[in-house]
Amino acid sequence: MLHSYKRPTNSNRVSLFKNQIRNKKCLRIIESFSPLSALIIESLRSGQDDVEIRYDGFWSSSLTDSTLRGKPDIELLDIRSRLSNISEIFENTNLPLIMDGDTGGQPEHLAINVPLIEAAGVSAVIIEDKIGLKRNSLLGNDVFQEQASPDDFCEKIEIARRAKLNDDFMVIARIESLILDKGIDDALLRACRYTEAGVDGVMIHSRRTSPAEVFEFARRYRRAFPSTPLVCVPTSYNDVHFSELAGVGFNVVIYANHLLRAAYPAMRRAAQGILENGRSLEIESMLLPIRDVLSLIPGPSPG
């Protein structure tokens, strides 16, 4: 059974993430693209050295939200469409959620959207320092991508900060300098500017398979700002253990797209197997028994 009928109010949920950062060295966050995926995440436990570990929250990815709707990852989805999906996740779960805010759009739109995101119960929004048509960061310089000037992005940070109503709601700046091969010094300059502008946290992104530049950034940033929350997304440097990331100073590690990437090949294999065999017998070993499906989300107990 996955379902829980008790959940925090949206106003209470907003504060959960910031409270976790205060009380825990490093948080594990993973992408959730549906209520079912969120329920799976929330139910999981693992034990290491007699210490129970679990996921600390959800990541709402614009990439996976777009892909599930058959749309390209170009900041096309309306904010209300994405918040509707998040609302359904919150109906069934208790963990906090961080939202991928892409570029934040036009500053005037951001000022309107931040209160909507906060009112929906989201704990933090991450906004990347790019302008123009949004393209996925892992494409790097294979496509045209342009960073905002530090001055312009600091203005956007200030607009987002003024728009929020709850001090516990976090606006996190995502720095794309390493993605665009501009180097660690540029990334650090921007990180310092954004932090001094009042951002609630910094995310550094990289598309390299080696974590060296991310580790160097973290160490140098930590010397300048020991307490500002630092976020990473180890999609490309996937051989790095969570404990290593925590050890160099990261407060939040986001596994940003792994559940959709796991679901797609499983669905494709099942559909292809039925097509090739003219029946479903051959793929039954891949499937959850129907009785187990029915027991995942039981109705409320009477009385």
One Martini backbone bead per residue (centre of mass of N, CA, C, O) as a GRO file, in nm:
protein
  303
    1MET     BB    1   0.096   0.037   0.023
    2LEU     BB    2   0.100   0.401  -0.056
    3HIS     BB    3  -0.126   0.550   0.076
    4SER     BB    4  -0.211   0.883   0.211
    5TYR     BB    5  -0.456   1.092   0.394
    6LYS     BB    6  -0.220   1.253   0.517
    7ARG     BB    7  -0.148   1.610   0.493
    8PRO     BB    8  -0.014   1.895   0.429
    9THR     BB    9  -0.034   2.201   0.395
   10ASN     BB   10   0.082   2.431   0.184
   11SER     BB   11   0.207   2.623   0.398
   12ASN     BB   12   0.366   2.395   0.543
   13ARG     BB   13   0.525   2.276   0.300
   14VAL     BB   14   0.708   2.513   0.227
   15SER     BB   15   0.892   2.479   0.502
   16LEU     BB   16   1.028   2.196   0.490
   17PHE     BB   17   1.293   2.237   0.329
   18LYS     BB   18   1.434   2.448   0.509
   19ASN     BB   19   1.429   2.269   0.761
   20GLN     BB   20   1.605   2.044   0.646
   21ILE     BB   21   1.861   2.212   0.596
   22ARG     BB   22   1.901   2.283   0.898
   23ASN     BB   23   1.893   1.950   1.000
   24LYS     BB   24   2.068   1.860   0.740
   25LYS     BB   25   2.337   1.811   0.551
   26CYS     BB   26   2.193   1.624   0.315
   27LEU     BB   27   1.980   1.603   0.028
   28ARG     BB   28   1.739   1.388  -0.127
   29ILE     BB   29   1.639   1.431  -0.468
   30ILE     BB   30   1.355   1.339  -0.684
   31GLU     BB   31   1.190   1.275  -0.953
   32SER     BB   32   0.843   1.376  -1.018
   33PHE     BB   33   0.560   1.303  -1.260
   34SER     BB   34   0.361   1.170  -1.040
   35PRO     BB   35   0.178   1.034  -0.798
   36LEU     BB   36   0.299   0.749  -0.819
   37SER     BB   37   0.597   0.827  -0.809
   38ALA     BB   38   0.574   0.968  -0.532
   39LEU     BB   39   0.482   0.722  -0.369
   40ILE     BB   40   0.728   0.555  -0.416
   41ILE     BB   41   0.936   0.745  -0.297
   42GLU     BB   42   0.803   0.770  -0.007
   43SER     BB   43   0.828   0.444   0.054
   44LEU     BB   44   1.129   0.442   0.060
   45ARG     BB   45   1.395   0.226   0.193
   46SER     BB   46   1.725   0.230   0.355
   47GLY     BB   47   2.018   0.052   0.480
   48GLN     BB   48   2.310   0.200   0.658
   49ASP     BB   49   2.455   0.129   0.932
   50ASP     BB   50   2.166   0.143   1.081
   51VAL     BB   51   2.067   0.365   0.870
   52GLU     BB   52   1.804   0.538   0.762
   53ILE     BB   53   1.708   0.593   0.423
   54ARG     BB   54   1.573   0.870   0.225
   55TYR     BB   55   1.376   1.071   0.070
   56ASP     BB   56   1.323   1.437   0.096
   57GLY     BB   57   1.213   1.484  -0.211
   58PHE     BB   58   1.097   1.667  -0.491
   59TRP     BB   59   1.118   1.692  -0.856
   60SER     BB   60   1.016   1.934  -1.095
   61SER     BB   61   1.046   1.870  -1.431
   62SER     BB   62   1.047   2.013  -1.741
   63LEU     BB   63   1.136   1.774  -1.909
   64THR     BB   64   0.929   1.557  -1.808
   65ASP     BB   65   0.672   1.720  -1.842
   66SER     BB   66   0.706   1.759  -2.147
   67THR     BB   67   0.742   1.465  -2.243
   68LEU     BB   68   0.466   1.356  -2.133
   69ARG     BB   69   0.320   1.579  -2.342
   70GLY     BB   70   0.481   1.592  -2.620
   71LYS     BB   71   0.711   1.808  -2.557
   72PRO     BB   72   0.941   2.031  -2.571
   73ASP     BB   73   1.232   2.166  -2.397
   74ILE     BB   74   1.111   2.519  -2.418
   75GLU     BB   75   0.910   2.652  -2.216
   76LEU     BB   76   0.593   2.576  -2.295
   77LEU     BB   77   0.461   2.530  -2.040
   78ASP     BB   78   0.226   2.610  -1.839
   79ILE     BB   79   0.221   2.682  -1.510
   80ARG     BB   80  -0.063   2.556  -1.448
   81SER     BB   81  -0.002   2.276  -1.555
   82ARG     BB   82   0.225   2.210  -1.353
   83LEU     BB   83   0.062   2.271  -1.089
   84SER     BB   84  -0.151   2.052  -1.132
   85ASN     BB   85   0.043   1.815  -1.096
   86ILE     BB   86   0.142   1.894  -0.815
   87SER     BB   87  -0.132   1.881  -0.674
   88GLU     BB   88  -0.164   1.573  -0.713
   89ILE     BB   89   0.083   1.497  -0.550
   90PHE     BB   90  -0.013   1.639  -0.279
   91GLU     BB   91  -0.272   1.461  -0.228
   92ASN     BB   92  -0.059   1.190  -0.159
   93THR     BB   93   0.162   1.360   0.010
   94ASN     BB   94   0.451   1.502   0.229
   95LEU     BB   95   0.667   1.611   0.065
   96PRO     BB   96   0.871   1.819  -0.069
   97LEU     BB   97   0.912   2.071  -0.344
   98ILE     BB   98   1.100   2.125  -0.638
   99MET     BB   99   1.118   2.370  -0.897
  100ASP     BB  100   1.151   2.398  -1.234
  101GLY     BB  101   1.192   2.738  -1.376
  102ASP     BB  102   1.398   2.783  -1.562
  103THR     BB  103   1.419   3.125  -1.653
  104GLY     BB  104   1.126   3.261  -1.560
  105GLY     BB  105   1.111   3.450  -1.779
  106GLN     BB  106   0.970   3.723  -1.761
  107PRO     BB  107   0.981   3.937  -1.506
  108GLU     BB  108   0.672   3.998  -1.505
  109HIS     BB  109   0.594   3.696  -1.481
  110LEU     BB  110   0.750   3.618  -1.226
  111ALA     BB  111   0.591   3.804  -1.029
  112ILE     BB  112   0.331   3.622  -1.069
  113ASN     BB  113   0.438   3.318  -1.032
  114VAL     BB  114   0.557   3.296  -0.749
  115PRO     BB  115   0.289   3.304  -0.581
  116LEU     BB  116   0.170   3.052  -0.719
  117ILE     BB  117   0.386   2.851  -0.636
  118GLU     BB  118   0.363   2.898  -0.332
  119ALA     BB  119   0.051   2.841  -0.302
  120ALA     BB  120   0.092   2.532  -0.400
  121GLY     BB  121   0.354   2.433  -0.195
  122VAL     BB  122   0.616   2.513  -0.289
  123SER     BB  123   0.954   2.548  -0.166
  124ALA     BB  124   1.109   2.577  -0.455
  125VAL     BB  125   1.291   2.770  -0.705
  126ILE     BB  126   1.467   2.717  -1.012
  127ILE     BB  127   1.682   2.958  -1.179
  128GLU     BB  128   1.818   3.028  -1.480
  129ASP     BB  129   2.097   3.215  -1.650
  130LYS     BB  130   1.902   3.252  -1.909
  131ILE     BB  131   1.825   3.337  -2.250
  132GLY     BB  132   1.575   3.285  -2.440
  133LEU     BB  133   1.554   2.999  -2.580
  134LYS     BB  134   1.499   2.713  -2.429
  135ARG     BB  135   1.755   2.475  -2.355
  136ASN     BB  136   1.904   2.203  -2.282
  137SER     BB  137   2.193   2.186  -2.103
  138LEU     BB  138   2.315   1.905  -2.215
  139LEU     BB  139   2.372   2.037  -2.506
  140GLY     BB  140   2.511   2.292  -2.485
  141ASN     BB  141   2.700   2.399  -2.776
  142ASP     BB  142   2.514   2.248  -2.992
  143VAL     BB  143   2.347   2.492  -2.907
  144PHE     BB  144   2.194   2.785  -2.864
  145GLN     BB  145   2.320   2.964  -2.575
  146GLU     BB  146   2.232   3.223  -2.326
  147GLN     BB  147   2.345   3.439  -2.099
  148ALA     BB  148   2.296   3.638  -1.863
  149SER     BB  149   2.363   3.899  -1.708
  150PRO     BB  150   2.436   3.960  -1.390
  151ASP     BB  151   2.257   4.210  -1.363
  152ASP     BB  152   1.993   4.092  -1.480
  153PHE     BB  153   1.973   3.850  -1.282
  154CYS     BB  154   1.962   4.016  -1.022
  155GLU     BB  155   1.693   4.143  -1.092
  156LYS     BB  156   1.533   3.878  -1.099
  157ILE     BB  157   1.583   3.803  -0.808
  158GLU     BB  158   1.448   4.053  -0.683
  159ILE     BB  159   1.168   4.000  -0.798
  160ALA     BB  160   1.125   3.724  -0.663
  161ARG     BB  161   1.166   3.816  -0.369
  162ARG     BB  162   0.932   4.028  -0.364
  163ALA     BB  163   0.699   3.813  -0.442
  164LYS     BB  164   0.727   3.674  -0.190
  165LEU     BB  165   0.558   3.576   0.127
  166ASN     BB  166   0.759   3.352   0.228
  167ASP     BB  167   1.064   3.306   0.375
  168ASP     BB  168   1.074   2.984   0.312
  169PHE     BB  169   1.078   3.054   0.033
  170MET     BB  170   1.287   2.950  -0.244
  171VAL     BB  171   1.543   3.114  -0.435
  172ILE     BB  172   1.728   2.957  -0.697
  173ALA     BB  173   2.038   2.967  -0.856
  174ARG     BB  174   2.131   2.880  -1.189
  175ILE     BB  175   2.445   2.788  -1.321
  176GLU     BB  176   2.581   2.789  -1.678
  177SER     BB  177   2.893   2.812  -1.726
  178LEU     BB  178   2.983   2.510  -1.758
  179ILE     BB  179   2.795   2.436  -1.989
  180LEU     BB  180   2.936   2.693  -2.170
  181ASP     BB  181   3.253   2.703  -2.118
  182LYS     BB  182   3.340   2.954  -1.898
  183GLY     BB  183   3.409   2.856  -1.622
  184ILE     BB  184   3.477   2.892  -1.285
  185ASP     BB  185   3.514   3.197  -1.254
  186ASP     BB  186   3.239   3.274  -1.371
  187ALA     BB  187   3.069   3.109  -1.174
  188LEU     BB  188   3.172   3.255  -0.915
  189LEU     BB  189   3.096   3.539  -0.983
  190ARG     BB  190   2.795   3.480  -1.001
  191ALA     BB  191   2.752   3.355  -0.724
  192CYS     BB  192   2.831   3.608  -0.567
  193ARG     BB  193   2.625   3.801  -0.688
  194TYR     BB  194   2.367   3.638  -0.617
  195THR     BB  195   2.413   3.624  -0.313
  196GLU     BB  196   2.427   3.936  -0.268
  197ALA     BB  197   2.123   3.962  -0.390
  198GLY     BB  198   1.959   3.717  -0.211
  199VAL     BB  199   1.978   3.438  -0.260
  200ASP     BB  200   1.886   3.110  -0.122
  201GLY     BB  201   2.057   2.968  -0.357
  202VAL     BB  202   2.289   2.735  -0.531
  203MET     BB  203   2.331   2.611  -0.866
  204ILE     BB  204   2.541   2.369  -1.020
  205HIS     BB  205   2.626   2.298  -1.359
  206SER     BB  206   2.704   1.990  -1.554
  207ARG     BB  207   2.829   1.783  -1.851
  208ARG     BB  208   3.040   1.631  -1.717
  209THR     BB  209   3.181   1.322  -1.606
  210SER     BB  210   3.347   1.493  -1.431
  211PRO     BB  211   3.365   1.646  -1.096
  212ALA     BB  212   3.595   1.857  -1.071
  213GLU     BB  213   3.454   2.138  -1.122
  214VAL     BB  214   3.239   2.105  -0.902
  215PHE     BB  215   3.428   2.070  -0.663
  216GLU     BB  216   3.582   2.336  -0.693
  217PHE     BB  217   3.344   2.519  -0.668
  218ALA     BB  218   3.249   2.430  -0.387
  219ARG     BB  219   3.504   2.502  -0.228
  220ARG     BB  220   3.520   2.805  -0.308
  221TYR     BB  221   3.236   2.889  -0.221
  222ARG     BB  222   3.252   2.796   0.079
  223ARG     BB  223   3.468   3.003   0.164
  224ALA     BB  224   3.271   3.251   0.109
  225PHE     BB  225   2.991   3.057   0.168
  226PRO     BB  226   2.916   2.851   0.428
  227SER     BB  227   2.563   2.869   0.437
  228THR     BB  228   2.478   2.847   0.153
  229PRO     BB  229   2.291   2.677  -0.040
  230LEU     BB  230   2.392   2.377  -0.225
  231VAL     BB  231   2.349   2.259  -0.566
  232CYS     BB  232   2.309   1.940  -0.742
  233VAL     BB  233   2.331   1.750  -1.077
  234PRO     BB  234   2.444   1.409  -1.139
  235THR     BB  235   2.393   1.307  -1.442
  236SER     BB  236   2.690   1.291  -1.572
  237TYR     BB  237   2.832   1.233  -1.276
  238ASN     BB  238   2.725   0.914  -1.183
  239ASP     BB  239   2.984   0.797  -1.000
  240VAL     BB  240   2.902   0.978  -0.769
  241HIS     BB  241   2.865   0.987  -0.446
  242PHE     BB  242   2.673   1.130  -0.215
  243SER     BB  243   2.899   1.163   0.005
  244GLU     BB  244   3.087   1.337  -0.172
  245LEU     BB  245   2.898   1.577  -0.211
  246ALA     BB  246   2.869   1.638   0.088
  247GLY     BB  247   3.182   1.670   0.147
  248VAL     BB  248   3.206   1.946  -0.048
  249GLY     BB  249   2.908   2.110   0.036
  250PHE     BB  250   2.643   1.987  -0.029
  251ASN     BB  251   2.282   2.008   0.041
  252VAL     BB  252   2.182   1.921  -0.260
  253VAL     BB  253   2.057   1.629  -0.439
  254ILE     BB  254   1.960   1.583  -0.784
  255TYR     BB  255   1.747   1.344  -0.941
  256ALA     BB  256   1.603   1.463  -1.243
  257ASN     BB  257   1.525   1.186  -1.471
  258HIS     BB  258   1.511   0.868  -1.391
  259LEU     BB  259   1.211   0.767  -1.401
  260LEU     BB  260   1.147   0.820  -1.695
  261ARG     BB  261   1.394   0.661  -1.808
  262ALA     BB  262   1.280   0.392  -1.687
  263ALA     BB  263   0.986   0.383  -1.810
  264TYR     BB  264   1.020   0.386  -2.116
  265PRO     BB  265   1.157   0.104  -2.174
  266ALA     BB  266   0.935  -0.060  -2.032
  267MET     BB  267   0.698   0.021  -2.216
  268ARG     BB  268   0.827  -0.061  -2.485
  269ARG     BB  269   0.870  -0.363  -2.426
  270ALA     BB  270   0.576  -0.433  -2.375
  271ALA     BB  271   0.453  -0.338  -2.646
  272GLN     BB  272   0.643  -0.505  -2.829
  273GLY     BB  273   0.571  -0.787  -2.717
  274ILE     BB  274   0.273  -0.786  -2.802
  275LEU     BB  275   0.318  -0.736  -3.104
  276GLU     BB  276   0.502  -0.992  -3.162
  277ASN     BB  277   0.301  -1.220  -3.005
  278GLY     BB  278  -0.019  -1.151  -2.982
  279ARG     BB  279   0.042  -1.126  -2.668
  280SER     BB  280   0.111  -1.116  -2.297
  281LEU     BB  281   0.264  -1.361  -2.176
  282GLU     BB  282   0.576  -1.285  -2.233
  283ILE     BB  283   0.549  -1.013  -2.026
  284GLU     BB  284   0.450  -1.084  -1.733
  285SER     BB  285   0.733  -1.077  -1.579
  286MET     BB  286   0.738  -0.745  -1.606
  287LEU     BB  287   0.479  -0.733  -1.429
  288LEU     BB  288   0.238  -0.620  -1.235
  289PRO     BB  289   0.009  -0.746  -1.068
  290ILE     BB  290  -0.320  -0.665  -1.059
  291ARG     BB  291  -0.357  -0.695  -0.751
  292ASP     BB  292  -0.130  -0.495  -0.681
  293VAL     BB  293  -0.253  -0.251  -0.815
  294LEU     BB  294  -0.516  -0.250  -0.638
  295SER     BB  295  -0.336  -0.217  -0.358
  296LEU     BB  296  -0.190   0.059  -0.375
  297ILE     BB  297  -0.492   0.224  -0.375
  298PRO     BB  298  -0.681   0.237  -0.132
  299GLY     BB  299  -0.945   0.290   0.027
  300PRO     BB  300  -1.106   0.413   0.273
  301SER     BB  301  -1.190   0.350   0.576
  302PRO     BB  302  -1.446   0.271   0.751
  303GLY     BB  303  -1.537   0.497   1.016
   0.00000   0.00000   0.00000
